[in-house]
mmCIF file of C-alpha atoms in Angstrom:
data_model
loop_
_atom_site.group_PDB
_atom_site.id
_atom_site.type_symbol
_atom_site.label_atom_id
_atom_site.label_comp_id
_atom_site.label_asym_id
_atom_site.label_seq_id
_atom_site.Cartn_x
_atom_site.Cartn_y
_atom_site.Cartn_z
ATOM 1 C CA GLN A 192 -127.180 93.452 360.265
ATOM 2 C CA THR A 193 -124.022 95.279 358.388
ATOM 3 C CA GLU A 194 -123.740 99.574 357.980
ATOM 4 C CA VAL A 195 -121.827 101.589 357.001
ATOM 5 C CA PHE A 196 -120.759 104.570 359.464
ATOM 6 C CA ALA A 197 -119.021 107.947 358.757
ATOM 7 C CA GLU A 198 -118.282 108.316 362.235
ATOM 8 C CA MET A 199 -118.617 107.319 365.608
ATOM 9 C CA ARG A 200 -121.359 108.890 368.162
ATOM 10 C CA VAL A 201 -120.718 108.932 371.771
ATOM 11 C CA PRO A 202 -123.054 110.532 374.422
ATOM 12 C CA LEU A 203 -121.491 112.311 377.281
ATOM 13 C CA PRO A 204 -123.145 112.656 380.554
ATOM 14 C CA TYR A 205 -124.785 115.860 381.077
ATOM 15 C CA ALA A 206 -123.218 118.804 382.822
ATOM 16 C CA PRO A 207 -124.311 122.358 383.426
ATOM 17 C CA THR A 208 -120.797 123.722 384.120
ATOM 18 C CA THR A 209 -117.780 122.749 383.680
ATOM 19 C CA GLY A 210 -116.105 119.410 385.692
ATOM 20 C CA GLY A 211 -117.254 116.258 386.047
ATOM 21 C CA GLU A 212 -114.463 114.562 384.201
ATOM 22 C CA VAL A 213 -115.169 111.758 381.871
ATOM 23 C CA LEU A 214 -112.570 108.989 379.758
ATOM 24 C CA LEU A 215 -113.301 108.950 376.460
ATOM 25 C CA GLU A 216 -112.270 105.144 376.271
ATOM 26 C CA ASP A 217 -115.237 104.583 378.761
ATOM 27 C CA LEU A 218 -117.714 106.447 376.147
ATOM 28 C CA VAL A 219 -116.756 104.540 373.286
ATOM 29 C CA ALA A 220 -116.863 101.205 375.872
ATOM 30 C CA ASP A 221 -120.832 102.139 375.967
ATOM 31 C CA VAL A 222 -121.348 102.552 372.708
ATOM 32 C CA PHE A 223 -120.157 98.426 371.909
ATOM 33 C CA ALA A 224 -121.697 97.582 375.261
ATOM 34 C CA PRO A 225 -124.551 94.912 375.371
ATOM 35 C CA GLU A 226 -127.951 95.628 375.659
ATOM 36 C CA VAL A 227 -130.069 92.818 377.044
ATOM 37 C CA PHE A 228 -133.699 92.467 375.745
ATOM 38 C CA SER A 229 -135.816 91.310 378.521
ATOM 39 C CA ASP A 230 -138.607 91.459 380.227
ATOM 40 C CA GLU A 231 -141.208 93.629 378.961
ATOM 41 C CA SER A 232 -138.886 94.573 375.729
ATOM 42 C CA HIS A 233 -138.312 90.691 374.991
ATOM 43 C CA TYR A 234 -137.529 89.939 371.285
ATOM 44 C CA TYR A 235 -139.535 88.391 368.922
ATOM 45 C CA CYS A 236 -137.403 85.159 367.344
ATOM 46 C CA CYS A 237 -138.834 84.138 363.532
ATOM 47 C CA ALA A 238 -137.054 80.782 364.252
ATOM 48 C CA CYS A 239 -138.702 79.840 367.673
ATOM 49 C CA GLY A 240 -141.752 81.916 366.906
ATOM 50 C CA LYS A 241 -142.162 83.461 370.659
ATOM 51 C CA TYR A 242 -140.691 86.008 372.235
ATOM 52 C CA CYS A 243 -137.353 85.942 373.809
ATOM 53 C CA GLU A 244 -134.792 87.192 375.562
ATOM 54 C CA ALA A 245 -131.827 88.813 373.036
ATOM 55 C CA VAL A 246 -128.845 90.602 372.796
ATOM 56 C CA ARG A 247 -127.957 93.380 370.592
ATOM 57 C CA ARG A 248 -124.331 94.512 370.041
ATOM 58 C CA GLN A 249 -122.423 96.727 367.803
ATOM 59 C CA TRP A 250 -118.955 95.543 366.366
ATOM 60 C CA ILE A 251 -116.627 96.787 364.174
ATOM 61 C CA LYS A 252 -116.478 94.604 361.238
ATOM 62 C CA SER A 253 -113.624 96.238 359.458
ATOM 63 C CA ALA A 254 -111.059 99.041 361.226
ATOM 64 C CA PRO A 255 -111.312 102.101 358.945
ATOM 65 C CA PRO A 256 -108.025 103.865 358.821
ATOM 66 C CA PHE A 257 -109.625 106.987 359.571
ATOM 67 C CA LEU A 258 -111.529 106.799 362.494
ATOM 68 C CA TRP A 259 -113.883 110.215 363.210
ATOM 69 C CA ILE A 260 -115.505 110.189 366.710
ATOM 70 C CA THR A 261 -118.158 112.977 367.914
ATOM 71 C CA MET A 262 -119.928 114.200 371.573
ATOM 72 C CA HIS A 263 -123.178 114.535 371.751
ATOM 73 C CA ARG A 264 -122.711 117.965 373.112
ATOM 74 C CA TYR A 265 -126.354 119.018 373.364
ATOM 75 C CA ALA A 266 -129.141 117.579 375.686
ATOM 76 C CA PHE A 267 -133.198 119.262 375.868
ATOM 77 C CA THR A 268 -133.520 119.926 379.721
ATOM 78 C CA ASP A 269 -137.065 121.405 380.323
ATOM 79 C CA GLY A 270 -137.604 121.628 376.782
ATOM 80 C CA VAL A 271 -134.700 123.810 376.378
ATOM 81 C CA ARG A 272 -131.583 122.608 374.368
ATOM 82 C CA ARG A 273 -128.710 123.621 376.717
ATOM 83 C CA LYS A 274 -124.844 122.756 376.092
ATOM 84 C CA ILE A 275 -123.105 120.116 377.797
ATOM 85 C CA LEU A 276 -119.950 121.128 379.387
ATOM 86 C CA THR A 277 -118.627 118.011 380.823
ATOM 87 C CA GLU A 278 -114.892 117.560 380.232
ATOM 88 C CA LEU A 279 -113.368 115.287 378.644
ATOM 89 C CA SER A 280 -109.790 113.033 378.690
ATOM 90 C CA PHE A 281 -109.061 111.669 375.411
ATOM 91 C CA PRO A 282 -105.869 110.215 374.808
ATOM 92 C CA LEU A 283 -103.613 111.880 372.101
ATOM 93 C CA THR A 284 -101.961 108.626 371.397
ATOM 94 C CA GLY A 285 -102.444 105.164 371.452
ATOM 95 C CA LEU A 286 -106.533 104.843 371.359
ATOM 96 C CA ASP A 287 -106.700 101.171 372.058
ATOM 97 C CA LEU A 288 -109.784 99.795 370.285
ATOM 98 C CA THR A 289 -108.800 96.151 369.674
ATOM 99 C CA SER A 290 -111.168 95.080 372.336
ATOM 100 C CA PHE A 291 -114.218 95.881 369.592
ATOM 101 C CA ASN A 292 -112.413 94.419 366.425
ATOM 102 C CA ALA A 293 -110.557 97.942 365.312
ATOM 103 C CA ARG A 294 -106.910 98.922 365.991
ATOM 104 C CA VAL A 295 -104.861 101.306 367.988
ATOM 105 C CA TYR A 296 -105.169 104.882 366.922
ATOM 106 C CA ASP A 297 -103.983 108.114 367.241
ATOM 107 C CA CYS A 298 -105.381 111.457 367.551
ATOM 108 C CA VAL A 299 -104.506 114.089 364.815
ATOM 109 C CA GLY A 300 -107.410 116.568 365.307
ATOM 110 C CA ALA A 301 -109.679 118.603 367.292
ATOM 111 C CA LEU A 302 -112.843 120.774 366.465
ATOM 112 C CA GLU A 303 -114.015 122.861 369.793
ATOM 113 C CA HIS A 304 -117.582 124.965 370.050
ATOM 114 C CA HIS A 305 -116.528 127.501 372.645
ATOM 115 C CA SER A 306 -119.535 128.745 374.495
ATOM 116 C CA THR A 307 -121.689 128.079 377.462
ATOM 117 C CA VAL A 308 -124.842 128.186 375.390
ATOM 118 C CA ALA A 309 -126.310 125.917 372.400
ATOM 119 C CA HIS A 310 -127.455 128.704 370.779
ATOM 120 C CA ALA A 311 -124.216 130.788 369.470
ATOM 121 C CA GLY A 312 -120.316 130.309 370.096
ATOM 122 C CA HIS A 313 -116.861 130.459 368.305
ATOM 123 C CA TYR A 314 -115.813 127.259 366.307
ATOM 124 C CA THR A 315 -111.537 126.174 366.375
ATOM 125 C CA ALA A 316 -110.040 123.542 365.096
ATOM 126 C CA THR A 317 -106.456 121.660 366.410
ATOM 127 C CA LEU A 318 -104.780 119.889 363.490
ATOM 128 C CA LYS A 319 -101.421 118.023 363.495
ATOM 129 C CA ASP A 320 -99.066 117.916 360.430
ATOM 130 C CA HIS A 321 -98.593 114.448 359.981
ATOM 131 C CA SER A 322 -95.463 115.066 358.022
ATOM 132 C CA THR A 323 -93.749 117.718 361.223
ATOM 133 C CA GLY A 324 -95.465 116.356 364.296
ATOM 134 C CA ILE A 325 -96.123 119.577 365.015
ATOM 135 C CA TRP A 326 -99.654 121.157 366.375
ATOM 136 C CA TRP A 327 -101.743 124.168 364.823
ATOM 137 C CA ARG A 328 -104.503 125.660 366.040
ATOM 138 C CA PHE A 329 -106.683 127.566 363.623
ATOM 139 C CA ASP A 330 -109.032 130.819 364.864
ATOM 140 C CA ASP A 331 -110.301 132.167 362.364
ATOM 141 C CA GLY A 332 -107.292 134.326 360.638
ATOM 142 C CA HIS A 333 -105.434 133.671 363.009
ATOM 143 C CA VAL A 334 -103.468 130.356 363.018
ATOM 144 C CA ARG A 335 -100.505 129.610 365.626
ATOM 145 C CA GLU A 336 -98.482 126.565 366.541
ATOM 146 C CA VAL A 337 -100.075 125.283 370.023
ATOM 147 C CA ASP A 338 -97.804 125.590 372.671
ATOM 148 C CA TRP A 339 -97.042 122.135 374.781
ATOM 149 C CA ALA A 340 -94.564 124.151 377.170
ATOM 150 C CA PRO A 341 -95.683 122.249 380.466
ATOM 151 C CA VAL A 342 -94.768 118.724 379.042
ATOM 152 C CA ASP A 343 -90.843 117.762 379.693
ATOM 153 C CA GLY A 344 -88.883 115.801 377.672
ATOM 154 C CA GLU A 345 -85.868 114.355 378.002
ATOM 155 C CA VAL A 346 -82.642 116.375 377.838
ATOM 156 C CA GLN A 347 -80.495 115.450 375.038
ATOM 157 C CA ALA A 348 -76.705 115.798 375.197
ATOM 158 C CA GLY A 349 -75.394 118.898 373.183
ATOM 159 C CA GLU A 350 -78.871 120.978 373.738
ATOM 160 C CA SER A 351 -78.815 124.416 373.444
ATOM 161 C CA PRO A 352 -81.569 126.343 375.724
ATOM 162 C CA SER A 353 -83.059 127.461 372.446
ATOM 163 C CA GLU A 354 -83.442 124.162 371.208
ATOM 164 C CA ARG A 355 -84.551 122.628 374.681
ATOM 165 C CA ALA A 356 -87.618 125.302 374.681
ATOM 166 C CA LEU A 357 -88.231 124.688 370.874
ATOM 167 C CA LYS A 358 -88.703 120.765 372.508
ATOM 168 C CA ARG A 359 -90.894 121.808 374.955
ATOM 169 C CA ARG A 360 -93.031 123.744 372.968
ATOM 170 C CA ARG A 361 -93.734 120.967 370.341
ATOM 171 C CA THR A 362 -93.361 117.724 372.835
ATOM 172 C CA ALA A 363 -97.132 117.285 372.761
ATOM 173 C CA PRO A 364 -98.428 115.154 376.350
ATOM 174 C CA GLU A 365 -100.037 111.802 375.933
ATOM 175 C CA ARG A 366 -103.437 113.177 376.884
ATOM 176 C CA ALA A 367 -105.518 116.350 376.422
ATOM 177 C CA SER A 368 -108.746 117.318 378.170
ATOM 178 C CA SER A 369 -111.436 119.702 377.005
ATOM 179 C CA HIS A 370 -114.870 120.986 377.972
ATOM 180 C CA THR A 371 -115.445 122.655 374.403
ATOM 181 C CA ALA A 372 -114.529 119.634 372.070
ATOM 182 C CA TYR A 373 -117.298 118.188 370.302
ATOM 183 C CA MET A 374 -115.197 116.008 367.580
ATOM 184 C CA LEU A 375 -111.584 114.173 367.356
ATOM 185 C CA LEU A 376 -110.370 112.715 364.601
ATOM 186 C CA TYR A 377 -108.015 109.760 364.436
ATOM 187 C CA VAL A 378 -105.878 107.713 362.255
ATOM 188 C CA GLN A 379 -104.786 104.169 362.574
ATOM 189 C CA GLN A 380 -101.095 103.657 363.822
ATOM 190 C CA GLY A 381 -99.025 102.731 360.989
ATOM 191 C CA TYR A 382 -100.757 104.069 358.642
ATOM 192 C CA LYS A 383 -99.269 106.069 355.811
ATOM 193 C CA VAL A 384 -101.093 109.036 354.676
ATOM 194 C CA ASP A 385 -99.596 110.032 352.266
ATOM 195 C CA ASP A 386 -101.349 106.166 350.826
ATOM 196 C CA CYS A 387 -104.768 108.110 351.084
ATOM 197 C CA PRO A 388 -106.678 107.682 347.705
ATOM 198 C CA ASP A 389 -106.445 110.611 345.365
ATOM 199 C CA LEU A 390 -108.710 112.825 345.655
ATOM 200 C CA PRO A 391 -111.401 113.329 342.642
ATOM 201 C CA SER A 392 -109.907 115.627 340.045
ATOM 202 C CA TRP A 393 -111.727 118.445 340.046
ATOM 203 C CA LEU A 394 -111.824 118.694 344.519
ATOM 204 C CA ALA A 395 -108.190 117.959 344.238
ATOM 205 C CA ALA A 396 -108.022 121.253 341.391
ATOM 206 C CA GLU A 397 -109.898 123.506 343.915
ATOM 207 C CA VAL A 398 -108.242 122.743 347.053
ATOM 208 C CA ASN A 399 -104.842 123.444 344.914
ATOM 209 C CA ARG A 400 -106.525 126.698 343.783
ATOM 210 C CA LYS A 401 -107.094 127.683 347.192
ATOM 211 C CA ASN A 402 -104.024 126.502 348.874
ATOM 212 C CA GLU A 403 -101.800 128.835 345.886
ATOM 213 C CA ALA A 404 -104.023 131.946 346.537
ATOM 214 C CA LEU A 405 -103.404 131.500 350.235
ATOM 215 C CA ARG A 406 -99.671 131.695 348.982
ATOM 216 C CA LEU A 407 -99.746 134.850 346.961
ATOM 217 C CA PRO A 408 -98.371 137.944 348.487
ATOM 218 C CA GLU A 409 -101.517 140.243 348.047
ATOM 219 C CA THR A 410 -103.430 137.433 350.634
ATOM 220 C CA PHE A 411 -100.859 138.138 353.305
ATOM 221 C CA ASP A 412 -100.943 141.941 352.256
ATOM 222 C CA HIS A 413 -105.035 141.923 352.350
ATOM 223 C CA GLN A 414 -104.527 140.348 355.938
ATOM 224 C CA ARG A 415 -102.278 142.867 357.306
ATOM 225 C CA LEU A 416 -104.098 145.276 355.987
ATOM 226 C CA CYS A 417 -107.379 143.613 358.182
ATOM 227 C CA GLU A 418 -105.048 143.328 360.997
ATOM 228 C CA SER A 419 -104.402 147.458 360.574
ATOM 229 C CA ALA A 420 -107.609 148.218 359.901
ATOM 230 C CA SER A 421 -109.074 146.513 362.892
ATOM 231 C CA VAL A 422 -106.176 147.695 365.246
ATOM 232 C CA ALA A 423 -107.484 151.707 363.851
ATOM 233 C CA GLN A 424 -110.799 150.912 364.723
ATOM 234 C CA GLU A 425 -110.106 150.599 368.235
ATOM 235 C CA THR A 426 -108.216 153.078 368.671
ATOM 236 C CA ARG A 427 -110.824 155.153 367.266
ATOM 237 C CA ARG A 428 -113.093 153.599 369.886
ATOM 238 C CA GLY A 429 -111.077 154.288 372.404
ATOM 239 C CA GLU A 430 -111.225 158.678 370.937
ATOM 240 C CA VAL A 431 -115.105 157.977 371.265
ATOM 241 C CA ARG A 432 -114.905 157.354 374.449
ATOM 242 C CA LYS A 433 -112.105 160.191 375.264
ATOM 243 C CA LEU A 434 -114.398 162.539 373.668
ATOM 244 C CA ILE A 435 -117.636 161.360 375.430
ATOM 245 C CA THR A 436 -115.976 161.546 378.790
ATOM 246 C CA LYS A 437 -114.273 164.920 377.992
ATOM 247 C CA LEU A 438 -117.076 166.883 376.269
ATOM 248 C CA PRO A 439 -119.188 167.859 378.882
ATOM 249 C CA HIS A 440 -116.306 169.948 380.272
ATOM 250 C CA ALA A 441 -115.010 171.899 376.571
ATOM 251 C CA HIS A 442 -116.704 175.128 376.595
ATOM 252 C CA GLU A 443 -118.170 173.347 372.741
ATOM 253 C CA ALA A 444 -120.240 170.868 374.262
ATOM 254 C CA VAL A 445 -123.324 170.895 375.830
ATOM 255 C CA LYS A 446 -124.546 168.813 379.015
ATOM 256 C CA GLY A 447 -128.414 167.775 378.335
ATOM 257 C CA PRO A 448 -130.897 165.867 380.580
ATOM 258 C CA GLY A 449 -129.046 163.005 382.111
ATOM 259 C CA ASP A 450 -126.080 161.323 380.916
ATOM 260 C CA LEU A 451 -126.958 163.182 377.325
ATOM 261 C CA VAL A 452 -124.247 165.407 375.642
ATOM 262 C CA PHE A 453 -124.794 167.519 372.512
ATOM 263 C CA ALA A 454 -121.567 167.719 370.619
ATOM 264 C CA PRO A 455 -121.072 170.354 367.909
ATOM 265 C CA ALA A 456 -121.548 168.886 364.859
ATOM 266 C CA LEU A 457 -118.401 170.441 363.191
ATOM 267 C CA ALA A 458 -116.615 168.223 365.787
ATOM 268 C CA LEU A 459 -117.907 165.307 364.981
ATOM 269 C CA ARG A 460 -117.859 165.983 361.252
ATOM 270 C CA GLU A 461 -113.833 167.025 361.634
ATOM 271 C CA TRP A 462 -113.728 163.699 363.789
ATOM 272 C CA SER A 463 -115.225 161.404 361.166
ATOM 273 C CA LYS A 464 -112.828 162.664 358.568
ATOM 274 C CA GLY A 465 -109.321 161.671 360.615
ATOM 275 C CA THR A 466 -108.977 164.865 362.513
ATOM 276 C CA ASP A 467 -107.569 164.657 366.241
ATOM 277 C CA VAL A 468 -110.776 166.928 367.486
ATOM 278 C CA VAL A 469 -110.274 164.633 371.017
ATOM 279 C CA ARG A 470 -106.564 166.676 371.355
ATOM 280 C CA SER A 471 -107.943 169.636 370.302
ATOM 281 C CA LEU A 472 -110.966 169.651 372.775
ATOM 282 C CA LEU A 473 -108.978 168.361 375.416
ATOM 283 C CA ALA A 474 -106.655 171.359 375.293
ATOM 284 C CA GLU A 475 -109.656 173.678 375.442
ATOM 285 C CA VAL A 476 -110.068 172.438 379.096
ATOM 286 C CA GLY A 477 -106.480 172.063 379.698
#
């Protein structure tokens, strides 16, 4: 039976906490391991007209240029859906699937779900730019180059300290490990990404439109505005914390029952307008 598949799904051994590293190569081998039907699970052979032992296995008929591997990071235990936090070690270069009639692949992307529970968390993506070989980490609106600083490379003659530091940051190791990665994207070695079939015209137009929008100056201005607003918001929160801490000692505040503090409406109104009432109240406290 021949089936077209878009991704390879591999199970992970359950681990309620981080640790217990497993190799991606072993998980892939389990997917292609033969399954023997014997004893009570005999297979009925139409040609023989009787039940007999049989072997079922999966095999790759045609090696795809791109290979998407999905890890099962969730398990039901005691009727509850739980996160599997098993540490996964996977190759960034040289995933050899020739034993399964495929090719050798290099990793170009990973998606991660950061959480210890199955029903909530934060998603990030780490992708490799095929034109430069640089890895980038995408975390919501924050995009930064991946720092591979711990990896050493050979020192080239005449290499400056800055060039050496840059090389250390951009030299990816042969393997990586993660207890949060749940999807890995591999590309066949030697495959030219630029030779990929063109996108449908309507989809290409939409992608280009969004890419151009990200390059517009107002987009960067908006990002800076959001970052400034975030900093300002945290500053205001700090002022609130100081206000709550110091108001019980201020002349204009009244101590209520328990930990309650009654602040004057005028002070809160001025604070909401941006007036630095904290400093004025603290000045009264001395």
